[in-house]
PDB file of C-alpha atoms and ligand atoms in Angstrom:
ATOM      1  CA  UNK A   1      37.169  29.845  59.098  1.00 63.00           C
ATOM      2  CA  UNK A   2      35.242  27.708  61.653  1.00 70.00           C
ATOM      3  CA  UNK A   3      37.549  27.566  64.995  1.00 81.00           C
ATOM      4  CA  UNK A   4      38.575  23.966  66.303  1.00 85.00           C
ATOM      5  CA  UNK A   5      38.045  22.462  69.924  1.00 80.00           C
ATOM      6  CA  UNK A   6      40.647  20.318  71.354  1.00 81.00           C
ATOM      7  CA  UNK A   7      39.418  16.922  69.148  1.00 77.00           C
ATOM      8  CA  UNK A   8      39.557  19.052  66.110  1.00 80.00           C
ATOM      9  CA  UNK A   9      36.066  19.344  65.535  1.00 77.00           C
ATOM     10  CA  UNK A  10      33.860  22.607  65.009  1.00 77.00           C
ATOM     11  CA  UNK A  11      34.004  24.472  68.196  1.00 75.00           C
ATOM     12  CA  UNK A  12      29.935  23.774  68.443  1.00 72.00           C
ATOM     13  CA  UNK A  13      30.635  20.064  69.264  1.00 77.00           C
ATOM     14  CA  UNK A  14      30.819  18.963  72.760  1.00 77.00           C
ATOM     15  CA  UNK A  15      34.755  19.321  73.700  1.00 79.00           C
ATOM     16  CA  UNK A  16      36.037  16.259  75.606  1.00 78.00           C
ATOM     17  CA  UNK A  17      39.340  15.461  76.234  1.00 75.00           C
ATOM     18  CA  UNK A  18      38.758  11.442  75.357  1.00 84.00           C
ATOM     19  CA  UNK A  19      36.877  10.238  71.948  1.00 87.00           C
ATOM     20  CA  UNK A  20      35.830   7.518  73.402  1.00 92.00           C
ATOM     21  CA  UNK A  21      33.567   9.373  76.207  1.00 89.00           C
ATOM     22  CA  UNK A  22      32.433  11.352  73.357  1.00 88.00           C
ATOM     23  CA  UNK A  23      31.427   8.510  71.080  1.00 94.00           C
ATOM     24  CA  UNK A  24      29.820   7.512  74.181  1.00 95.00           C
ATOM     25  CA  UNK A  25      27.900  10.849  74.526  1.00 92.00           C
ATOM     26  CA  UNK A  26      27.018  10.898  71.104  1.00 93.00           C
ATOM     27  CA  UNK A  27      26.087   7.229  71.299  1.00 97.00           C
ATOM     28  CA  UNK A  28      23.369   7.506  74.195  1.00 96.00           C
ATOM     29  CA  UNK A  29      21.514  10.842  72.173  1.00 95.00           C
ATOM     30  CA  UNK A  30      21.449   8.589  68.969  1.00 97.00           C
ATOM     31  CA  UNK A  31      19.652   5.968  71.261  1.00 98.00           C
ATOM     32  CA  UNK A  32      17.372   8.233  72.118  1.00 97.00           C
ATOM     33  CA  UNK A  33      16.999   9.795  68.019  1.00 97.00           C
ATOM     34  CA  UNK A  34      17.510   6.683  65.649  1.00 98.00           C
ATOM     35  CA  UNK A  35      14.040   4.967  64.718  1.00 97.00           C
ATOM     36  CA  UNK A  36      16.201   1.561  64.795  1.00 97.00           C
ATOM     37  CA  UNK A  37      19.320   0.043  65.037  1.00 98.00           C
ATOM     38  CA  UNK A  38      21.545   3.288  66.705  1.00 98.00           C
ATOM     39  CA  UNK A  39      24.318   0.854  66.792  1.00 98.00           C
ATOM     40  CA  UNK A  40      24.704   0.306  63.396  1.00 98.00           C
ATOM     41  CA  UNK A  41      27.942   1.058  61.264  1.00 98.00           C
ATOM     42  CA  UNK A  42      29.369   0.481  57.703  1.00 98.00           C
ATOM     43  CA  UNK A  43      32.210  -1.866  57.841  1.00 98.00           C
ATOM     44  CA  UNK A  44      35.176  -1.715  55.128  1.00 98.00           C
ATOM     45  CA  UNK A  45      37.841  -4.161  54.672  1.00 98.00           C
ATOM     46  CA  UNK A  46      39.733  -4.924  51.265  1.00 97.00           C
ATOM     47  CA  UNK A  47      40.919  -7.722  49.686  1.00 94.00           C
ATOM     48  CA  UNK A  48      44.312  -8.562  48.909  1.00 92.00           C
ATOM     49  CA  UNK A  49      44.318  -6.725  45.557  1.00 93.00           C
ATOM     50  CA  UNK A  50      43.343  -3.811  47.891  1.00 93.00           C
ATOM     51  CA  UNK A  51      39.699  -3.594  46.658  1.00 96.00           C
ATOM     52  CA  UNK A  52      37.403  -2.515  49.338  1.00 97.00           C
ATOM     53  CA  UNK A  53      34.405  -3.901  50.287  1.00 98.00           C
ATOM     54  CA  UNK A  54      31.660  -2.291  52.799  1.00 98.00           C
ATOM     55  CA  UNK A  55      28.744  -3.586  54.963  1.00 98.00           C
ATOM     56  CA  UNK A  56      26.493  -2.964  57.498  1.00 98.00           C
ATOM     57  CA  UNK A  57      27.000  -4.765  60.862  1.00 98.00           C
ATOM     58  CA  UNK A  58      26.367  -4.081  64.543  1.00 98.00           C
ATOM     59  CA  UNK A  59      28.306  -2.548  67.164  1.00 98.00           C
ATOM     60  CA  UNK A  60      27.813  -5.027  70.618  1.00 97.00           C
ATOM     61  CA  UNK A  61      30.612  -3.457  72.558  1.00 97.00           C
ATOM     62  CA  UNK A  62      33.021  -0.270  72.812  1.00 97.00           C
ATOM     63  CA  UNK A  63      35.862   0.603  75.591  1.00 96.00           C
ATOM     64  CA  UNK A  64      39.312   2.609  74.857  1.00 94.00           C
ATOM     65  CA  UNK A  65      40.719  -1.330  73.762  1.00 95.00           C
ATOM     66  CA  UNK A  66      38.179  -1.084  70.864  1.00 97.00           C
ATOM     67  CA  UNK A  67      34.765  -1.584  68.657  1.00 98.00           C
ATOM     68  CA  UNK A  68      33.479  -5.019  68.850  1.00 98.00           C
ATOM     69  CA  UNK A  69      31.298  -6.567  66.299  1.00 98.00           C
ATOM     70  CA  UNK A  70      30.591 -10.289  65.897  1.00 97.00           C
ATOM     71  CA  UNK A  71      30.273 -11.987  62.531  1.00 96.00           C
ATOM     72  CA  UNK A  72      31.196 -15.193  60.821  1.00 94.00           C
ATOM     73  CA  UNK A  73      34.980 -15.651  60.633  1.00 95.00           C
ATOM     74  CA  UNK A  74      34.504 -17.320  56.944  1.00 94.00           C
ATOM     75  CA  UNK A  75      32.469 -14.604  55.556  1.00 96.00           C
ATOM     76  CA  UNK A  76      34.104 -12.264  53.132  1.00 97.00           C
ATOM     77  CA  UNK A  77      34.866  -9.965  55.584  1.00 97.00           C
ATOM     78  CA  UNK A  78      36.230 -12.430  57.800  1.00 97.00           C
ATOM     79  CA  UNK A  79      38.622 -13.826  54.942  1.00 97.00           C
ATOM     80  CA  UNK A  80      39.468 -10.140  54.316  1.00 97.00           C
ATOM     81  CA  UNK A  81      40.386  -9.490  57.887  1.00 97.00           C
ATOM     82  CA  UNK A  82      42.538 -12.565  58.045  1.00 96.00           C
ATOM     83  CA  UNK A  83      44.854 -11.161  55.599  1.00 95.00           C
ATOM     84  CA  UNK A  84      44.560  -7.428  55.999  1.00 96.00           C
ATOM     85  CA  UNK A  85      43.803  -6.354  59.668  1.00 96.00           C
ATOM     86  CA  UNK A  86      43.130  -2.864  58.566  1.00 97.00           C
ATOM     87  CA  UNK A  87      39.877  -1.876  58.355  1.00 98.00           C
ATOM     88  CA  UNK A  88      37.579   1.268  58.732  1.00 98.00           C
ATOM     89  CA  UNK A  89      34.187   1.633  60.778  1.00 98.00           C
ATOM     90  CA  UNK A  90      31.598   4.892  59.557  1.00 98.00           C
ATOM     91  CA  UNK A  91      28.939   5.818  61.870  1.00 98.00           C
ATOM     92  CA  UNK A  92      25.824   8.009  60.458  1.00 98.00           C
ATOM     93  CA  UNK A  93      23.367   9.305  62.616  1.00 97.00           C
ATOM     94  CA  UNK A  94      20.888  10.680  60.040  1.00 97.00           C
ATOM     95  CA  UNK A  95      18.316  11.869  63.349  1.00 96.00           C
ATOM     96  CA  UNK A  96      21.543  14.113  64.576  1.00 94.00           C
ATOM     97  CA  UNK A  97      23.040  15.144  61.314  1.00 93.00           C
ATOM     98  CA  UNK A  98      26.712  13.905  62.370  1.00 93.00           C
ATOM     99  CA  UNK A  99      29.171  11.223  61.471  1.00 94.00           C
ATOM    100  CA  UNK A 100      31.847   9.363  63.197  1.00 95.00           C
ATOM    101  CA  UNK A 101      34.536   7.908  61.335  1.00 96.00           C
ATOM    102  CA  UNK A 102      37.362   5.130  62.603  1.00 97.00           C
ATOM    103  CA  UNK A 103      40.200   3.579  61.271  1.00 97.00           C
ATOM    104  CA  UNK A 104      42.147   0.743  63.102  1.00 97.00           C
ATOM    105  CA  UNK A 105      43.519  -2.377  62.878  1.00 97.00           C
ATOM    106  CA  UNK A 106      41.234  -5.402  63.934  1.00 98.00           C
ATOM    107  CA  UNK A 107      41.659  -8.264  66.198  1.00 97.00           C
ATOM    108  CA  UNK A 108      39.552 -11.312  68.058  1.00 97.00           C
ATOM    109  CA  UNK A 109      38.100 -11.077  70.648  1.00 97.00           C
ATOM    110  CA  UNK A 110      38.332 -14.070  73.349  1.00 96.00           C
ATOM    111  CA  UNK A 111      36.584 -17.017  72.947  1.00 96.00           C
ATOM    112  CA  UNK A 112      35.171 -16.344  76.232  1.00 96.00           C
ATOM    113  CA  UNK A 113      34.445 -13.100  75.348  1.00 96.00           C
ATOM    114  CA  UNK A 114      32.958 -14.645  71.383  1.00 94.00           C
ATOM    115  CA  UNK A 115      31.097 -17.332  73.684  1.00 94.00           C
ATOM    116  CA  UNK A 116      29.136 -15.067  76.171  1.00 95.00           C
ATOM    117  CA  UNK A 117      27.933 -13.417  73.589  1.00 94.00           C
ATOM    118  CA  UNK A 118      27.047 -15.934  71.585  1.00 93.00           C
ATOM    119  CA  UNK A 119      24.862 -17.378  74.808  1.00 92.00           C
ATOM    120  CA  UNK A 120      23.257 -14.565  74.921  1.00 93.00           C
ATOM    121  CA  UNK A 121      21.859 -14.561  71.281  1.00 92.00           C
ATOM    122  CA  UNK A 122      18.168 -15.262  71.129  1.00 93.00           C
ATOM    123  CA  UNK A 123      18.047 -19.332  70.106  1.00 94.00           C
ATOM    124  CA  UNK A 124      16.837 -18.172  66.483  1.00 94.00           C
ATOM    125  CA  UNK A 125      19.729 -16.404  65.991  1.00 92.00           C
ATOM    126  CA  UNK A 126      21.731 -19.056  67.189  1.00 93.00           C
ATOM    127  CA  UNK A 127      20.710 -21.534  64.966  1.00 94.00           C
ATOM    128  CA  UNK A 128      20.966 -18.727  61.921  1.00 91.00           C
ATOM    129  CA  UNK A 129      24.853 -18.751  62.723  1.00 91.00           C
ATOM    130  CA  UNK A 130      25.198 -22.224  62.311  1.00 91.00           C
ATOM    131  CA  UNK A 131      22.498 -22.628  59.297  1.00 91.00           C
ATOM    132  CA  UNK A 132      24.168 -19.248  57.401  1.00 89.00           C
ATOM    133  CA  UNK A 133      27.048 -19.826  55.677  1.00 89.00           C
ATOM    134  CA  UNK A 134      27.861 -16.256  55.511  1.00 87.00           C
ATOM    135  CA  UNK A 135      28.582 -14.388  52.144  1.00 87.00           C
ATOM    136  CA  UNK A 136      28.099 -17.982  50.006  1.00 89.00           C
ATOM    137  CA  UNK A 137      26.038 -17.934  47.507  1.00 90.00           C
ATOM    138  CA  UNK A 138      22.588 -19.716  47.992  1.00 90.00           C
ATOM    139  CA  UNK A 139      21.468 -22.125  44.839  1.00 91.00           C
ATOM    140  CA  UNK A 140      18.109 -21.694  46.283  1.00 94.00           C
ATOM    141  CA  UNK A 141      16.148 -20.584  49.487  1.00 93.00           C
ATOM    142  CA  UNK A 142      14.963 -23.699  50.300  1.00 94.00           C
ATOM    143  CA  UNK A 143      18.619 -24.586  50.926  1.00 92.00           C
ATOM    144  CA  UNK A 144      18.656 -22.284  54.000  1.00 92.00           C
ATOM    145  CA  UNK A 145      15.146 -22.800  55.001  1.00 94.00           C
ATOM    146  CA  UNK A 146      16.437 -26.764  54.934  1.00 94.00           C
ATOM    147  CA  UNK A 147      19.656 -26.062  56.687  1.00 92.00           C
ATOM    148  CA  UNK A 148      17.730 -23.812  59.877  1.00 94.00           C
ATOM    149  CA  UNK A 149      15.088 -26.982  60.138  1.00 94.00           C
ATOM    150  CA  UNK A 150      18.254 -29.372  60.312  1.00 93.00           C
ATOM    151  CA  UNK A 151      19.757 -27.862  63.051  1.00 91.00           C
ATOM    152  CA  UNK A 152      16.836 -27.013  64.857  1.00 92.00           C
ATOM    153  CA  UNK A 153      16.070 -30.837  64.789  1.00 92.00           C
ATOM    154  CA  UNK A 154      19.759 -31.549  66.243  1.00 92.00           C
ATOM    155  CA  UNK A 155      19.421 -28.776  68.802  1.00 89.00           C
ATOM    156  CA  UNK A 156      16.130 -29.142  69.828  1.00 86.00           C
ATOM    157  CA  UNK A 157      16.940 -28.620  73.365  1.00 74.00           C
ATOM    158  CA  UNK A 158      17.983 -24.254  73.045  1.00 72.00           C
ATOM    159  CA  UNK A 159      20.009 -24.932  76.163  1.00 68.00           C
ATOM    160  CA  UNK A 160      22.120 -27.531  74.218  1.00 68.00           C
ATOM    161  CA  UNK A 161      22.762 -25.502  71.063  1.00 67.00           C
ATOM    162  CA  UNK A 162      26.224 -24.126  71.481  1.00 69.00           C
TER     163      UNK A 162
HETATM  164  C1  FMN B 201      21.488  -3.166  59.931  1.00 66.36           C
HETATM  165  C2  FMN B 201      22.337  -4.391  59.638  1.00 66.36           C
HETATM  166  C3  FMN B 201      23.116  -4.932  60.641  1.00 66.36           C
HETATM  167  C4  FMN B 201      23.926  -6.059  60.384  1.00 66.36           C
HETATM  168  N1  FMN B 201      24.718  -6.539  61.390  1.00 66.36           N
HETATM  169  C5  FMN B 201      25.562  -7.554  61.142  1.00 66.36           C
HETATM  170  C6  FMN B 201      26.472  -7.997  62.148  1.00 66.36           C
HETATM  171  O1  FMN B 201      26.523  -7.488  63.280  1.00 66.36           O
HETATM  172  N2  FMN B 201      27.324  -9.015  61.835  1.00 66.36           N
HETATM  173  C7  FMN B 201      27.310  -9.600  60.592  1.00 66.36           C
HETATM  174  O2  FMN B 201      28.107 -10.515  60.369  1.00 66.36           O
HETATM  175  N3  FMN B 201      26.475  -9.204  59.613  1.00 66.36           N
HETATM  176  C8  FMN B 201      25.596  -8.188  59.857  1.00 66.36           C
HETATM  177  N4  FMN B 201      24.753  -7.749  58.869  1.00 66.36           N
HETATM  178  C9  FMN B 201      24.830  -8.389  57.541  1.00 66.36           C
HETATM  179  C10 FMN B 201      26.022  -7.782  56.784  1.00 66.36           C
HETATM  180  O3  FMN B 201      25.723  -6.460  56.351  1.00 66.36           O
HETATM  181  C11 FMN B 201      26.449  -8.606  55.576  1.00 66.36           C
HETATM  182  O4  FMN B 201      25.395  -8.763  54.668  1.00 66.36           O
HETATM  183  C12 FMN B 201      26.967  -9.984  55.971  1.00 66.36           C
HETATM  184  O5  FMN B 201      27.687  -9.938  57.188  1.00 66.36           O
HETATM  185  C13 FMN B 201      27.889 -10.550  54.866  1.00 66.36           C
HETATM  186  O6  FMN B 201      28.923  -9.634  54.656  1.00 66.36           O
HETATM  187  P1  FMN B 201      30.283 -10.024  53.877  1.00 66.36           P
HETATM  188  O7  FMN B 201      29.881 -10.947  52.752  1.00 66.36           O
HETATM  189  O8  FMN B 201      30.825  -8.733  53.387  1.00 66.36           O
HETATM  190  O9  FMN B 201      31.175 -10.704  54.863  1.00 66.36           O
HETATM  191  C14 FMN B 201      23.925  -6.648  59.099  1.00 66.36           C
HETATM  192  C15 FMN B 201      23.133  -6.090  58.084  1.00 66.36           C
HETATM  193  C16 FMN B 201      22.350  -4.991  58.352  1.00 66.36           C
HETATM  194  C17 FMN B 201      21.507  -4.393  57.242  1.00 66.36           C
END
């Protein structure tokens, strides 16, 4: 039988007292492994007749209070979220052959916190947030492509669109 280290993990994995630090660890060698996106994770939430759902979205943030990703508070997930604040993150770092799995219950961020981040979006990806309506369907793609060149014509200033 493989023998444990303190976190419960093979012996061969690095032994720290705190996950977190070793998330960390783990995090910066995935930077340095992962063609793209090191950060990302799968995402589930379930609905109130407790069927799950799962999705890919982007870690910004990480400290012993928690994971942060941003999304769109009326997307499925978000609607999910408001009425079940359990959810599960999965980590899979194909480069390093390992996975990290959490389970937790979510909660907002600030709004400062939601709006510093937001102002430091590139100003496409500002103007995606507002044009997206997140998880709806689309009748066509001209409907989005009209949406993005509305509200780039009402925030044509990028300092102004907030
Ligand atoms: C690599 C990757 C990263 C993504 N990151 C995010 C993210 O950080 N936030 C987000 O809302 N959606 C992100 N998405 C889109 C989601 O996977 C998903 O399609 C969208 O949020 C709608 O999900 P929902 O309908 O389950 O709410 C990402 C997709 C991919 C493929």
């Amino acid at each position: 039988m493989n023998e444990k280290n303190s976190l419960g993990l093979n012996k061969c994995f690095l032994d720290l007292d705190n996950p977190i630090q070793l998330f960390n660890e783990w995090m910066e060698e995935a930077k340095k492994t992962e063609p793209n996106d090191p950060n990302a994770l799968s995402l589930a939430t379930s609905d109130r007749n407790n069927i799950p759902s799962v999705r890919m979205v982007l870690l910004k943030d990480f400290s012993e209070d928690g994971f942060v990703f941003y999304t769109n508070l009326n997307s499925q997930k978000g609607n999910e979220l408001k009425e079940n604040l359990n959810a599960a993150m999965c980590f899979h770092w194909k480069s390093l052959l390992r996975q990290i799995r959490i389970t937790g219950k979510v909660s907002l961020v600030s709004d400062q916190t939601a709006d510093k981040y937001y102002s430091s979006r590139g100003y496409e990806s500002r103007i995606g947030a507002w044009a997206s309506h997140q998880s709806q369907e689309l009748k066509t793609r001209d409907q989005l492509l009209k949406q993005i060149k509305d509200y780039k014509k009402k925030y044509s200033d990028e300092k102004k669109c907030s």
